[in-house]
Amino acid sequence: MNAEDDQIDEPEIVNELSAINSQMQTLKVVTERARSVSPVATRRWKIPKPVTAIMIAISSRALFDMKDERKIYREKGLSAYINHMIDVENTPLKPGSAFPFVQALTNINLKLLELNKDETELFDVVLMSNNSAQVGVALINSINHHRLTIERICLTAGQSVIGYLEAYGTDLYLSAEACSVIAALQLGIAAATVFDSSGIGQTNNKQLRIAFDGDAVLFSDEAEIIAKKHGLDKFFEHEAQKADQPLEKGPLKKFAMVLGKMKKKFHDAGIVEECPIRTYLVTARSAASSGLRALRTLRSWGLDIDEALFLAGAPKGPILERIRPHLFFDDQEKNVESGLEHGVESAHVPYGIAQQYRKK
């Protein structure tokens, strides 16, 4: 062996070491990614039983931004859509309109567990989707990537999910499909239609903020029927006569009462000003002429609404922009559109006489 054979080609060794280091860095990144989507990381509490939990059912298109995927389905059909979802199942779906709401619910659960580590009355999100099990892999991967605590999923492969809403004892159902929302409301389940969230501003997830319209949302549409059929003068007269008579319940009363019950847990613990739940009544009613009946109705229910805003017919969007709720519920499309135009997640409750006057 020549002395030359014992000589080390230093540049070659440097290149090999560089390649090894690069591979190690790649392995580290892959490992970190694997950790970030670990389903274990999403389990922040023991999943409560439906009988004690506040069940929130959300469709996949409400939780995630699936506009592009929906376009493939419309233009190329179901098979192309499923194949696409399988091909990209390791690419996380982007957050949708109800995503910040779910994040805020997570914060509420963690705060409740700080008060009582054995708390069982927690918010529990169920993903309700008429997607097939093939698409379920993409949905679960996205849930884990975003570290959402969602352990219950219902995939029905094109069939309606409505029957399962009753089985889960659903307290609120959010969907991008108006027909599904209407079916849920007809069963007495609080429900609303959500919309694409392009351009929607960020909301503080440390405090859950929910804004409700009054008539045909919290309350029945009794007074709204008078206004639509007989005009505002008759409406004011009717409300003055019945100022001491509580309004009947509306489709979202039960959900509002649930929020009130959860708020009370914090208030009882001395957490009032910093309570992580805040509720709002944002109504087109006038205060002096028709506000008394609304407030007395809430009092008769024992429902403590934090802020009541009587707008006397003024646009709701500017007020909602100031509140920045995670969700605003209204039965009239013009008010929902006003909210969306001002960067607020606004959900349509297709209930009551206003639906007969749509776009009129």
mmCIF file of C-alpha atoms in Angstrom, residues 2-350:
data_model
loop_
_atom_site.group_PDB
_atom_site.id
_atom_site.type_symbol
_atom_site.label_atom_id
_atom_site.label_comp_id
_atom_site.label_asym_id
_atom_site.label_seq_id
_atom_site.Cartn_x
_atom_site.Cartn_y
_atom_site.Cartn_z
ATOM 1 C CA ASN A 2 1.377 3.393 -0.954
ATOM 2 C CA ALA A 3 1.501 6.264 1.476
ATOM 3 C CA GLU A 4 -0.790 8.063 -0.934
ATOM 4 C CA ASP A 5 -3.475 5.418 -0.301
ATOM 5 C CA ASP A 6 -3.500 6.389 3.417
ATOM 6 C CA GLN A 7 -4.179 10.026 2.688
ATOM 7 C CA ILE A 8 -7.707 11.306 3.466
ATOM 8 C CA ASP A 9 -9.568 13.220 0.778
ATOM 9 C CA GLU A 10 -10.657 16.001 3.122
ATOM 10 C CA PRO A 11 -13.146 17.722 0.757
ATOM 11 C CA GLU A 12 -14.917 14.404 0.200
ATOM 12 C CA ILE A 13 -15.206 13.769 3.946
ATOM 13 C CA VAL A 14 -16.561 17.284 4.482
ATOM 14 C CA ASN A 15 -19.177 16.698 1.813
ATOM 15 C CA GLU A 16 -20.214 13.399 3.381
ATOM 16 C CA LEU A 17 -20.508 14.968 6.817
ATOM 17 C CA SER A 18 -22.547 17.787 5.345
ATOM 18 C CA ALA A 19 -24.869 15.290 3.689
ATOM 19 C CA ILE A 20 -25.279 13.355 6.957
ATOM 20 C CA ASN A 21 -26.013 16.569 8.849
ATOM 21 C CA SER A 22 -28.600 17.527 6.251
ATOM 22 C CA GLN A 23 -30.269 14.122 6.604
ATOM 23 C CA MET A 24 -30.317 14.502 10.378
ATOM 24 C CA GLN A 25 -31.965 17.910 10.074
ATOM 25 C CA THR A 26 -34.558 16.466 7.712
ATOM 26 C CA LEU A 27 -35.242 13.633 10.154
ATOM 27 C CA LYS A 28 -35.640 16.181 12.952
ATOM 28 C CA VAL A 29 -38.173 18.186 10.942
ATOM 29 C CA VAL A 30 -40.128 15.037 10.083
ATOM 30 C CA THR A 31 -40.102 14.017 13.739
ATOM 31 C CA GLU A 32 -41.338 17.438 14.829
ATOM 32 C CA ARG A 33 -44.115 17.278 12.267
ATOM 33 C CA ALA A 34 -45.114 13.855 13.490
ATOM 34 C CA ARG A 35 -45.296 15.215 17.016
ATOM 35 C CA SER A 36 -47.398 18.188 15.916
ATOM 36 C CA VAL A 37 -50.119 15.960 14.464
ATOM 37 C CA SER A 38 -50.064 13.372 17.222
ATOM 38 C CA PRO A 39 -53.660 12.670 18.267
ATOM 39 C CA VAL A 40 -52.477 12.294 21.852
ATOM 40 C CA ALA A 41 -51.614 15.993 21.889
ATOM 41 C CA THR A 42 -55.267 16.873 21.217
ATOM 42 C CA ARG A 43 -56.620 15.016 24.264
ATOM 43 C CA ARG A 44 -56.532 17.781 26.845
ATOM 44 C CA TRP A 45 -59.260 16.320 29.046
ATOM 45 C CA LYS A 46 -61.289 13.175 29.544
ATOM 46 C CA ILE A 47 -63.998 13.205 26.903
ATOM 47 C CA PRO A 48 -67.330 13.690 28.702
ATOM 48 C CA LYS A 49 -70.360 11.508 28.135
ATOM 49 C CA PRO A 50 -73.028 13.094 25.896
ATOM 50 C CA VAL A 51 -75.535 12.973 28.756
ATOM 51 C CA THR A 52 -73.509 15.530 30.753
ATOM 52 C CA ALA A 53 -71.707 17.398 27.957
ATOM 53 C CA ILE A 54 -72.866 20.413 25.968
ATOM 54 C CA MET A 55 -72.949 18.851 22.526
ATOM 55 C CA ILE A 56 -71.891 21.081 19.629
ATOM 56 C CA ALA A 57 -72.326 19.460 16.212
ATOM 57 C CA ILE A 58 -70.390 21.072 13.368
ATOM 58 C CA SER A 59 -70.195 20.109 9.710
ATOM 59 C CA SER A 60 -66.821 19.656 8.021
ATOM 60 C CA ARG A 61 -67.439 22.666 5.762
ATOM 61 C CA ALA A 62 -68.198 24.812 8.810
ATOM 62 C CA LEU A 63 -65.068 23.722 10.672
ATOM 63 C CA PHE A 64 -62.714 23.806 7.686
ATOM 64 C CA ASP A 65 -62.361 25.983 4.587
ATOM 65 C CA MET A 66 -63.288 23.509 1.847
ATOM 66 C CA LYS A 67 -64.202 25.880 -0.992
ATOM 67 C CA ASP A 68 -61.629 24.405 -3.381
ATOM 68 C CA GLU A 69 -62.608 20.843 -2.520
ATOM 69 C CA ARG A 70 -66.271 21.707 -2.969
ATOM 70 C CA LYS A 71 -65.499 23.143 -6.406
ATOM 71 C CA ILE A 72 -63.924 19.836 -7.456
ATOM 72 C CA TYR A 73 -67.045 18.008 -6.306
ATOM 73 C CA ARG A 74 -69.362 20.330 -8.257
ATOM 74 C CA GLU A 75 -67.321 20.359 -11.445
ATOM 75 C CA LYS A 76 -65.865 16.845 -11.591
ATOM 76 C CA GLY A 77 -68.131 14.702 -9.451
ATOM 77 C CA LEU A 78 -67.942 12.571 -6.333
ATOM 78 C CA SER A 79 -65.206 10.139 -7.460
ATOM 79 C CA ALA A 80 -62.842 12.955 -8.410
ATOM 80 C CA TYR A 81 -63.548 14.658 -5.089
ATOM 81 C CA ILE A 82 -62.814 11.526 -3.054
ATOM 82 C CA ASN A 83 -59.639 10.809 -5.026
ATOM 83 C CA HIS A 84 -58.478 14.388 -4.466
ATOM 84 C CA MET A 85 -59.140 14.168 -0.729
ATOM 85 C CA ILE A 86 -57.146 10.940 -0.537
ATOM 86 C CA ASP A 87 -54.273 12.463 -2.512
ATOM 87 C CA VAL A 88 -54.016 15.483 -0.188
ATOM 88 C CA GLU A 89 -55.043 13.822 3.067
ATOM 89 C CA ASN A 90 -51.683 14.661 4.678
ATOM 90 C CA THR A 91 -52.055 18.341 3.825
ATOM 91 C CA PRO A 92 -54.046 20.068 6.595
ATOM 92 C CA LEU A 93 -57.280 21.786 5.643
ATOM 93 C CA LYS A 94 -57.422 25.500 6.410
ATOM 94 C CA PRO A 95 -59.605 26.810 9.248
ATOM 95 C CA GLY A 96 -63.212 27.557 8.363
ATOM 96 C CA SER A 97 -65.854 29.909 9.729
ATOM 97 C CA ALA A 98 -66.585 27.914 12.917
ATOM 98 C CA PHE A 99 -62.908 27.198 13.678
ATOM 99 C CA PRO A 100 -62.334 30.158 16.080
ATOM 100 C CA PHE A 101 -65.571 29.233 17.873
ATOM 101 C CA VAL A 102 -64.249 25.708 18.490
ATOM 102 C CA GLN A 103 -60.934 27.103 19.733
ATOM 103 C CA ALA A 104 -62.798 29.349 22.168
ATOM 104 C CA LEU A 105 -64.795 26.354 23.449
ATOM 105 C CA THR A 106 -61.482 24.619 24.137
ATOM 106 C CA ASN A 107 -60.397 27.555 26.274
ATOM 107 C CA ILE A 108 -63.689 27.464 28.207
ATOM 108 C CA ASN A 109 -63.210 23.763 28.958
ATOM 109 C CA LEU A 110 -59.692 24.354 30.250
ATOM 110 C CA LYS A 111 -60.933 27.200 32.449
ATOM 111 C CA LEU A 112 -63.737 25.014 33.809
ATOM 112 C CA LEU A 113 -61.245 22.288 34.653
ATOM 113 C CA GLU A 114 -59.153 24.825 36.545
ATOM 114 C CA LEU A 115 -62.212 25.446 38.728
ATOM 115 C CA ASN A 116 -62.995 21.749 39.102
ATOM 116 C CA LYS A 117 -60.646 19.058 37.802
ATOM 117 C CA ASP A 118 -63.564 16.568 37.834
ATOM 118 C CA GLU A 119 -65.923 18.795 35.825
ATOM 119 C CA THR A 120 -68.088 16.760 33.427
ATOM 120 C CA GLU A 121 -70.254 19.586 32.049
ATOM 121 C CA LEU A 122 -67.857 20.458 29.247
ATOM 122 C CA PHE A 123 -68.339 21.510 25.655
ATOM 123 C CA ASP A 124 -67.928 18.520 23.354
ATOM 124 C CA VAL A 125 -67.620 19.020 19.594
ATOM 125 C CA VAL A 126 -68.923 16.359 17.210
ATOM 126 C CA LEU A 127 -67.868 16.594 13.575
ATOM 127 C CA MET A 128 -70.964 15.783 11.503
ATOM 128 C CA SER A 129 -70.261 15.121 7.839
ATOM 129 C CA ASN A 130 -71.934 13.344 4.941
ATOM 130 C CA ASN A 131 -68.455 12.548 3.616
ATOM 131 C CA SER A 132 -67.395 8.914 3.307
ATOM 132 C CA ALA A 133 -64.966 7.107 5.570
ATOM 133 C CA GLN A 134 -62.345 7.480 2.803
ATOM 134 C CA VAL A 135 -62.410 11.247 3.337
ATOM 135 C CA GLY A 136 -62.349 10.784 7.102
ATOM 136 C CA VAL A 137 -58.567 10.326 7.087
ATOM 137 C CA ALA A 138 -58.088 13.865 5.744
ATOM 138 C CA LEU A 139 -60.517 15.281 8.309
ATOM 139 C CA ILE A 140 -58.866 13.501 11.247
ATOM 140 C CA ASN A 141 -55.389 14.504 10.086
ATOM 141 C CA SER A 142 -56.524 18.131 9.937
ATOM 142 C CA ILE A 143 -58.106 17.926 13.386
ATOM 143 C CA ASN A 144 -54.874 16.572 14.834
ATOM 144 C CA HIS A 145 -52.695 19.063 12.954
ATOM 145 C CA HIS A 146 -54.646 21.980 14.407
ATOM 146 C CA ARG A 147 -54.636 20.348 17.872
ATOM 147 C CA LEU A 148 -58.414 20.347 18.159
ATOM 148 C CA THR A 149 -60.000 18.126 20.788
ATOM 149 C CA ILE A 150 -62.591 16.396 18.626
ATOM 150 C CA GLU A 151 -62.979 12.697 19.352
ATOM 151 C CA ARG A 152 -66.504 12.123 18.031
ATOM 152 C CA ILE A 153 -66.996 12.065 14.277
ATOM 153 C CA CYS A 154 -70.037 11.008 12.271
ATOM 154 C CA LEU A 155 -69.441 10.159 8.571
ATOM 155 C CA THR A 156 -72.575 9.185 6.632
ATOM 156 C CA ALA A 157 -71.406 8.797 2.981
ATOM 157 C CA GLY A 158 -74.029 11.017 1.391
ATOM 158 C CA GLN A 159 -76.850 10.323 3.836
ATOM 159 C CA SER A 160 -78.402 12.951 6.105
ATOM 160 C CA VAL A 161 -76.812 13.472 9.508
ATOM 161 C CA ILE A 162 -80.012 14.855 11.051
ATOM 162 C CA GLY A 163 -81.068 11.651 12.811
ATOM 163 C CA TYR A 164 -77.717 11.489 14.561
ATOM 164 C CA LEU A 165 -78.162 15.023 15.919
ATOM 165 C CA GLU A 166 -81.023 13.766 18.069
ATOM 166 C CA ALA A 167 -79.078 10.679 19.101
ATOM 167 C CA TYR A 168 -76.229 12.834 20.405
ATOM 168 C CA GLY A 169 -78.574 15.211 22.216
ATOM 169 C CA THR A 170 -77.203 18.140 20.217
ATOM 170 C CA ASP A 171 -77.363 21.581 21.861
ATOM 171 C CA LEU A 172 -76.214 23.497 18.764
ATOM 172 C CA TYR A 173 -75.707 22.498 15.137
ATOM 173 C CA LEU A 174 -73.677 24.597 12.669
ATOM 174 C CA SER A 175 -73.615 23.718 8.983
ATOM 175 C CA ALA A 176 -72.935 25.276 5.609
ATOM 176 C CA GLU A 177 -76.036 23.505 4.225
ATOM 177 C CA ALA A 178 -79.213 25.511 4.804
ATOM 178 C CA CYS A 179 -81.473 22.518 4.140
ATOM 179 C CA SER A 180 -79.801 20.556 6.941
ATOM 180 C CA VAL A 181 -80.161 23.499 9.308
ATOM 181 C CA ILE A 182 -83.865 23.825 8.505
ATOM 182 C CA ALA A 183 -84.367 20.114 9.157
ATOM 183 C CA ALA A 184 -82.612 20.428 12.521
ATOM 184 C CA LEU A 185 -84.730 23.444 13.522
ATOM 185 C CA GLN A 186 -87.876 21.501 12.680
ATOM 186 C CA LEU A 187 -86.769 18.909 15.236
ATOM 187 C CA GLY A 188 -86.369 21.593 17.877
ATOM 188 C CA ILE A 189 -82.561 21.611 17.698
ATOM 189 C CA ALA A 190 -80.801 24.980 17.854
ATOM 190 C CA ALA A 191 -79.132 25.390 14.463
ATOM 191 C CA ALA A 192 -77.748 27.983 12.074
ATOM 192 C CA THR A 193 -76.142 28.251 8.655
ATOM 193 C CA VAL A 194 -72.565 29.543 8.504
ATOM 194 C CA PHE A 195 -70.811 30.994 5.491
ATOM 195 C CA ASP A 196 -67.373 31.136 3.881
ATOM 196 C CA SER A 197 -65.042 33.125 6.086
ATOM 197 C CA SER A 198 -62.795 34.797 3.504
ATOM 198 C CA GLY A 199 -61.602 38.103 4.900
ATOM 199 C CA ILE A 200 -63.069 37.575 8.358
ATOM 200 C CA GLY A 201 -61.029 39.254 11.088
ATOM 201 C CA GLN A 202 -59.414 37.511 14.032
ATOM 202 C CA THR A 203 -61.365 37.084 17.265
ATOM 203 C CA ASN A 204 -59.927 36.785 20.766
ATOM 204 C CA ASN A 205 -60.253 33.118 21.694
ATOM 205 C CA LYS A 206 -59.565 33.787 25.396
ATOM 206 C CA GLN A 207 -63.168 34.945 25.795
ATOM 207 C CA LEU A 208 -66.080 33.269 24.039
ATOM 208 C CA ARG A 209 -68.381 35.978 22.675
ATOM 209 C CA ILE A 210 -71.809 35.108 21.309
ATOM 210 C CA ALA A 211 -74.317 37.658 19.990
ATOM 211 C CA PHE A 212 -78.004 36.894 19.503
ATOM 212 C CA ASP A 213 -80.768 38.679 17.684
ATOM 213 C CA GLY A 214 -84.000 38.807 19.665
ATOM 214 C CA ASP A 215 -87.155 38.055 17.700
ATOM 215 C CA ALA A 216 -87.205 34.664 15.917
ATOM 216 C CA VAL A 217 -83.824 33.772 17.468
ATOM 217 C CA LEU A 218 -83.944 34.031 21.266
ATOM 218 C CA PHE A 219 -87.679 34.801 21.218
ATOM 219 C CA SER A 220 -90.501 33.472 19.083
ATOM 220 C CA ASP A 221 -91.533 35.369 15.948
ATOM 221 C CA GLU A 222 -94.826 36.499 17.524
ATOM 222 C CA ALA A 223 -93.935 40.210 17.491
ATOM 223 C CA GLU A 224 -92.238 39.971 14.113
ATOM 224 C CA ILE A 225 -95.429 38.574 12.596
ATOM 225 C CA ILE A 226 -97.278 41.718 13.731
ATOM 226 C CA ALA A 227 -94.583 43.959 12.255
ATOM 227 C CA LYS A 228 -94.477 42.128 8.925
ATOM 228 C CA LYS A 229 -98.232 41.850 8.456
ATOM 229 C CA HIS A 230 -99.523 45.064 10.027
ATOM 230 C CA GLY A 231 -96.599 47.497 10.129
ATOM 231 C CA LEU A 232 -94.509 49.126 12.846
ATOM 232 C CA ASP A 233 -97.303 51.180 14.424
ATOM 233 C CA LYS A 234 -99.281 48.026 15.195
ATOM 234 C CA PHE A 235 -96.070 46.356 16.375
ATOM 235 C CA PHE A 236 -95.353 49.128 18.895
ATOM 236 C CA GLU A 237 -98.977 49.063 20.064
ATOM 237 C CA HIS A 238 -98.881 45.275 20.449
ATOM 238 C CA GLU A 239 -95.626 45.355 22.438
ATOM 239 C CA ALA A 240 -96.882 48.138 24.723
ATOM 240 C CA GLN A 241 -99.996 46.114 25.529
ATOM 241 C CA LYS A 242 -97.950 42.996 26.306
ATOM 242 C CA ALA A 243 -94.953 44.648 27.949
ATOM 243 C CA ASP A 244 -95.419 42.531 31.084
ATOM 244 C CA GLN A 245 -96.095 39.281 29.219
ATOM 245 C CA PRO A 246 -92.944 37.257 28.433
ATOM 246 C CA LEU A 247 -92.352 36.263 24.834
ATOM 247 C CA GLU A 248 -92.397 32.602 23.928
ATOM 248 C CA LYS A 249 -89.067 30.860 23.384
ATOM 249 C CA GLY A 250 -87.220 31.032 20.082
ATOM 250 C CA PRO A 251 -85.016 28.391 18.413
ATOM 251 C CA LEU A 252 -81.784 29.420 20.179
ATOM 252 C CA LYS A 253 -83.174 29.990 23.675
ATOM 253 C CA LYS A 254 -81.930 26.601 24.899
ATOM 254 C CA PHE A 255 -78.367 27.271 23.720
ATOM 255 C CA ALA A 256 -78.412 30.736 25.298
ATOM 256 C CA MET A 257 -79.572 29.179 28.574
ATOM 257 C CA VAL A 258 -76.702 26.691 28.402
ATOM 258 C CA LEU A 259 -74.233 29.553 28.011
ATOM 259 C CA GLY A 260 -75.864 31.287 30.971
ATOM 260 C CA LYS A 261 -75.454 28.157 33.077
ATOM 261 C CA MET A 262 -71.776 27.904 32.152
ATOM 262 C CA LYS A 263 -71.247 31.602 32.930
ATOM 263 C CA LYS A 264 -72.754 31.065 36.376
ATOM 264 C CA LYS A 265 -70.041 28.518 37.202
ATOM 265 C CA PHE A 266 -67.444 31.267 36.786
ATOM 266 C CA HIS A 267 -69.529 33.911 38.553
ATOM 267 C CA ASP A 268 -70.040 31.606 41.525
ATOM 268 C CA ALA A 269 -66.253 31.231 41.698
ATOM 269 C CA GLY A 270 -65.882 35.023 41.857
ATOM 270 C CA ILE A 271 -64.849 35.366 38.203
ATOM 271 C CA VAL A 272 -67.194 38.049 36.906
ATOM 272 C CA GLU A 273 -65.367 40.845 35.098
ATOM 273 C CA GLU A 274 -62.852 38.383 33.665
ATOM 274 C CA CYS A 275 -65.465 35.741 32.863
ATOM 275 C CA PRO A 276 -64.379 33.835 29.719
ATOM 276 C CA ILE A 277 -67.948 33.840 28.352
ATOM 277 C CA ARG A 278 -69.741 37.027 27.282
ATOM 278 C CA THR A 279 -73.175 37.228 25.663
ATOM 279 C CA TYR A 280 -74.953 39.984 23.757
ATOM 280 C CA LEU A 281 -78.473 40.827 22.630
ATOM 281 C CA VAL A 282 -78.272 42.818 19.382
ATOM 282 C CA THR A 283 -81.809 43.668 18.314
ATOM 283 C CA ALA A 284 -83.497 46.003 15.860
ATOM 284 C CA ARG A 285 -86.086 46.791 18.537
ATOM 285 C CA SER A 286 -86.282 50.291 19.988
ATOM 286 C CA ALA A 287 -85.529 50.581 23.693
ATOM 287 C CA ALA A 288 -88.354 52.797 24.965
ATOM 288 C CA SER A 289 -91.124 51.552 22.679
ATOM 289 C CA SER A 290 -90.463 47.798 22.607
ATOM 290 C CA GLY A 291 -87.400 47.048 24.715
ATOM 291 C CA LEU A 292 -89.167 46.452 28.012
ATOM 292 C CA ARG A 293 -90.821 43.251 26.892
ATOM 293 C CA ALA A 294 -87.531 41.824 25.631
ATOM 294 C CA LEU A 295 -85.691 42.563 28.880
ATOM 295 C CA ARG A 296 -88.528 41.299 31.051
ATOM 296 C CA THR A 297 -88.629 38.107 29.025
ATOM 297 C CA LEU A 298 -84.930 37.486 29.654
ATOM 298 C CA ARG A 299 -85.460 38.211 33.361
ATOM 299 C CA SER A 300 -88.380 35.772 33.550
ATOM 300 C CA TRP A 301 -86.162 33.072 32.046
ATOM 301 C CA GLY A 302 -83.362 33.802 34.493
ATOM 302 C CA LEU A 303 -81.101 34.490 31.506
ATOM 303 C CA ASP A 304 -78.336 36.960 32.297
ATOM 304 C CA ILE A 305 -77.267 38.631 29.038
ATOM 305 C CA ASP A 306 -74.149 40.761 29.533
ATOM 306 C CA GLU A 307 -74.923 43.481 27.025
ATOM 307 C CA ALA A 308 -78.217 44.500 25.406
ATOM 308 C CA LEU A 309 -78.064 46.755 22.378
ATOM 309 C CA PHE A 310 -81.317 48.200 21.004
ATOM 310 C CA LEU A 311 -80.579 49.612 17.547
ATOM 311 C CA ALA A 312 -84.028 50.933 16.541
ATOM 312 C CA GLY A 313 -83.579 49.625 13.019
ATOM 313 C CA ALA A 314 -79.984 50.803 12.501
ATOM 314 C CA PRO A 315 -77.570 48.478 10.645
ATOM 315 C CA LYS A 316 -76.083 45.815 12.893
ATOM 316 C CA GLY A 317 -72.715 45.459 11.160
ATOM 317 C CA PRO A 318 -70.909 48.439 12.758
ATOM 318 C CA ILE A 319 -72.003 47.393 16.266
ATOM 319 C CA LEU A 320 -70.988 43.787 15.642
ATOM 320 C CA GLU A 321 -67.602 44.917 14.372
ATOM 321 C CA ARG A 322 -67.063 46.582 17.728
ATOM 322 C CA ILE A 323 -68.150 43.464 19.669
ATOM 323 C CA ARG A 324 -66.252 40.988 17.463
ATOM 324 C CA PRO A 325 -68.247 37.927 18.531
ATOM 325 C CA HIS A 326 -67.231 34.417 17.531
ATOM 326 C CA LEU A 327 -70.762 34.010 16.196
ATOM 327 C CA PHE A 328 -73.736 36.302 15.647
ATOM 328 C CA PHE A 329 -77.122 34.635 15.130
ATOM 329 C CA ASP A 330 -79.905 36.373 13.198
ATOM 330 C CA ASP A 331 -83.016 35.255 11.305
ATOM 331 C CA GLN A 332 -82.800 37.954 8.636
ATOM 332 C CA GLU A 333 -80.316 37.589 5.803
ATOM 333 C CA LYS A 334 -79.750 41.344 5.515
ATOM 334 C CA ASN A 335 -78.455 41.429 9.094
ATOM 335 C CA VAL A 336 -76.246 38.391 8.508
ATOM 336 C CA GLU A 337 -74.831 40.053 5.396
ATOM 337 C CA SER A 338 -74.228 43.259 7.350
ATOM 338 C CA GLY A 339 -72.254 41.314 9.916
ATOM 339 C CA LEU A 340 -70.200 39.492 7.307
ATOM 340 C CA GLU A 341 -69.429 42.764 5.526
ATOM 341 C CA HIS A 342 -67.958 44.062 8.780
ATOM 342 C CA GLY A 343 -65.720 41.039 9.313
ATOM 343 C CA VAL A 344 -67.932 39.183 11.815
ATOM 344 C CA GLU A 345 -68.801 35.497 11.651
ATOM 345 C CA SER A 346 -72.567 35.682 11.223
ATOM 346 C CA ALA A 347 -74.910 32.709 11.114
ATOM 347 C CA HIS A 348 -78.389 32.600 9.610
ATOM 348 C CA VAL A 349 -81.233 31.069 11.607
ATOM 349 C CA PRO A 350 -83.852 30.204 8.935
#
